[in-house]
Amino acid sequence: MSGRPTIRSVAARAGVSKSLVSLVLQDSPKVSPERRAAVLAAVDELGYRPDPTARSLARGRTRAVGLVLDDLRNPWFVDVLEGLRPVLREAGLRPVLAEARSEPEAPRTFADLRVDGLVVIGTLPDLALVEEVAASVPTVLAGTRTAGGAALDVVAGDDDAGVRLVVEHLLGLGHRRIGHVAGSGPVGRLRREAFEDAVRAGGGTPVVEAADMTEDAGHRAGRRLLGGAGRPTAVLAANDASAVGVLAAAGDLALAVPADVSVAGYDDTSTARLRAVSLTSVDNAAHEVGRTAGHRLLARLADPALPVGVHLVEPRLVTRSTTAAPRAG
């Protein structure tokens, strides 16, 4: 015999039907000891190994979960993955990754592949596509506060609380004119609104420059914020990547951090934790968001009728060397 042994070749060797081989492989009690022994002997002789994918499809399950990531360049999304994947693997599920930037149709592709579930990490440009897929595939949104349809669970950090933490930190240091490098999308808008409300509530003056959550855009916005008269004494960026751009802008303008300007980021990514950066940032609990999203998906797979909801994970502020009291005068 040439090629990989099949269930048909096992049946032929044992002198039984394919359906009886299937019953033996499923450990069915309906098979006599003699026939069971013959089938198992044929399996050993031929070196037959059942195809797990085929068996799962026969049972209506693939044991695969599609993971659609907004942007692999964003380290916070990668941290979410690190929290999510172990939960799925421990449950016997196989995570399969796609990036929305290069594969915008990934949610539909995963649905066509009959994945058991879908986790969307970040904010995809085509939410209608996600909602369409969620009508037939259990789906969880992770790391975004985008309002989903009736079939969507949402797991995210509490951005309102996180922004308040860092603004209160800056106000407590004595800063009153505080800049913000705003981000794009629903998360960027939410953080900007929370920033403006928190600064005004604390008696400060918010100064906002738009950006898109990249280092380059943060650098340009930082130059605009810090290069003119009446510059703020502190800047909160919408995420760590844009905060690094603000740090570079301060260096361009010969401003010392934190003596001349304090800088804070958001998400507490691995970049913020580098000794050379040592950025004050809000830990948005990426690993916990990932773990919670995984458990929400498992719960939904067990009970598709489970009520959906928004599940917020509590952030914490991590202070480092980029924030201090403003220079006197």
C-alpha angles and dihedrals in degrees: 000000000000129000131021115330115249136201087259092057091047090052091049093049093048093042094235138108125275090244091057090051088053090052091052092049089051089051091239116181090217093083122089118241091244095054092042090055091049093051094046090048090053090048090054095044094050096038090233117182119187116239104245092202093053091047091050092048090050088056092046093252131102096185086223127123121199115226114197112192120197096215128354090203091070107088093202091063089050089053089053088054091053090057095043106046098060090054091054095044093049087055091053094254124136115223115217116194131214131168116226093212092065098026108037091169093054096117091055092043090054091049090052088051088055097237114184092233145353133225118192112200114201131355115313118204092231106055090161089065091052091049090049092053092043089062088072105018124056103248137188127190113215127193098009135090092208109140109247133199127265093282097054133095116199124208119182145139118272098255094179091058093042095052091048090053095056095040091051088049091054093044090049090055089056103261115144105164103059126177128211128203098208124214133222131252129025094314092050092049093048093050092047093052091047090048095052092046093048096047093048092045088055094050096256135126118245119213115190133196121182122236138150105244095265127118093241093052090045089054093052093045090046091054090052093047097045102031101071141059118290093027117179119257092222136029130202113198122205091240141358096264093058090042089059087054090053090051089054091049091052089052091050089055094046091245116150118228118249099358095063100021134006118221128198132179137194134240098033093237126179088270092062090051095055110115091229090056104031091177123187103234145158113257100224092191096244095173091049091048088053094047092047092048089052093051092046090054092048090051091050092048089053093046116018089185092061110130114256124229149152113275115196124198117212116246129210134207119244111197119204138159101298097076129063140136114299118262112270112262 
